[in-house]
Amino acid sequence: MQLEPTSGYEGALLIDGAWVEGEGRQDVVHPYDGSRVGSIALAGREQVVEAIEAAERAQEAADLSAYERYELLSKTADRLEAELESVARLLTSEQGKPLSESKGEVDRAVQTLRLSAEEAKRQFGEYVPMDAQRGFSRDHCFTQHEPLGVVAAITPFNFPINLMVHKVGPALAAGNAVVGKPASNTPLVSLKLFEFLEEACREVGAPTGLVNVVTGSGSTTGDAILEHDAVEAISFTGSTAVGKYLANNSGMKELTLELGGNDPTIIWDDTDIEEAAAQVVGGACSNAGQVCNSVERVIVPEHIEGDVVEALVAAAEELTVGDPFDPETNVASMVDDDQFETVVDIFERTVEAGATVECGGNYGGDLGPRTFEPTVLSGVTPEMPAAKEEVFGPLVPVITVPDFDAAIEEANNTNYGLEAGIFTQDIDRGRRAANEIDAGGVNVNTVSGFRADHMPYGGFKDSGVGKEGIKYAVEHFSRQKLVGFHDGFNA
Ligand code: NAP
């Protein structure tokens, strides 16, 4: 294992076009063995305010055409693509996901940037046929989109580069300035991204300060962002607890909240059980289960429980646990002690409550200090912790139901509503699931974890407010103005 060296910019804050020191420092460690990867600057409150005000000035001064915004984002995509290997290694170094998954995430970030670049050229307004109402047949009205101003982008640890691009790309495409705030345990790939964005800004002649990034305490940054009138929009991905805090304190700001989930996937008796089980285990264990829409509850009819459990165990036992830099590894460590201990606690309480460990169940020790084996649990009831709480770990809890009505009811038995999956060959069951499961997305014949970067993505209930997915995010980051031409002189 060789950690990826970090760049000279790694420890600094990007404010108004300059990389500056913070008010303190914090180490970033490799989750698999605790070795030091680098360090970040801790932004003070005044520095966050400086970043916001630099962004405000830059946005007011910027007069980038749609084509120039396209170029800015395309150049950033080209640079990221050219450095895909090293950025992926940096991502594995700080986040701990297997290197193959990191390469996949960086490749997605390149595509998300390119999709954003294209979207910059599609800010269409709409002609409003005024003669639809009596008395207005001589008026001409249309709409045009305008940027909001400053967009704050706050991201979590689990997809640190692609989720930052999901905010920054559409915000810049719509003509805004940005202040980014990555998670403190996985900030380094975001700093790389902003390094590339800043260079592209200079190449297209954007004013300094159009892109800024601050690292350090979430509450310091969050409160400075909440209190500053120049921030017109906050785009947040993270826990429901922090999301609710932002919602309760954001006043008139535009808010997009992509929050937690407890996503169900139904395996019905009319499907290929082995194929479904392999996808479910993959969907529950990728990134060591630290995925917002990972499969968190597997719902199956009672009469096929044995077959499904057997197939899930076979799929789970195929996975290799180990060093994330080893190409054979499928499941590596969790990001930090807090995440690991939370999963251990949920697992232990679920087993105490009567669930059966069908495979796995080992954690820590020789596996690595923050590593948990892929674990299939049967006999799980809806009240058990592994079914009731969001589990950010590689657990596969199986819940049985007597019939399809009960399957839908169980899928909805949660305060969350991010995504859902169902494996069935019966079109009516697929249709019922799509109509009756209360989630932001229902995927027929794949797992809840399905996501392409241009599709609308965002949860219902405690899973959030608003949608990401380039075009949909651009709508949140721009406002519509009505322009009217009236026949005032000849009326
Ligand atoms: P988190 O603890 O809520 O942190 C997310 C971000 O918020 C971090 O940058 C954090 O900074 C910052 N933060 C913390 N307190 C804040 C405050 N008071 N004001 C403003 N920002 C604050 O979440 P996490 O543990 O990193 O991520 C896991 C969660 O994200 C899970 O619940 C998962 O389901 C959710 N998630 C949702 C989606 C989705 O699309 N729906 C996608 C991925 C993840 P620090 O790191 O400095 O504390």
XYZ file of C-alpha atoms in Angstrom, residues 70 73 184 197 207 247 273 339 377 379 389 399:
12
model
C -19.113 25.611 -20.654
C -16.331 23.280 -16.671
C -13.299 17.213 7.470
C -11.468 24.841 -11.040
C -12.794 37.198 -11.838
C -33.543 23.903 7.360
C -33.058 -15.124 -6.895
C -18.826 5.162 11.743
C -28.676 -11.346 9.062
C -34.878 -13.294 11.297
C -31.893 2.830 11.837
C -37.066 -9.178 6.721
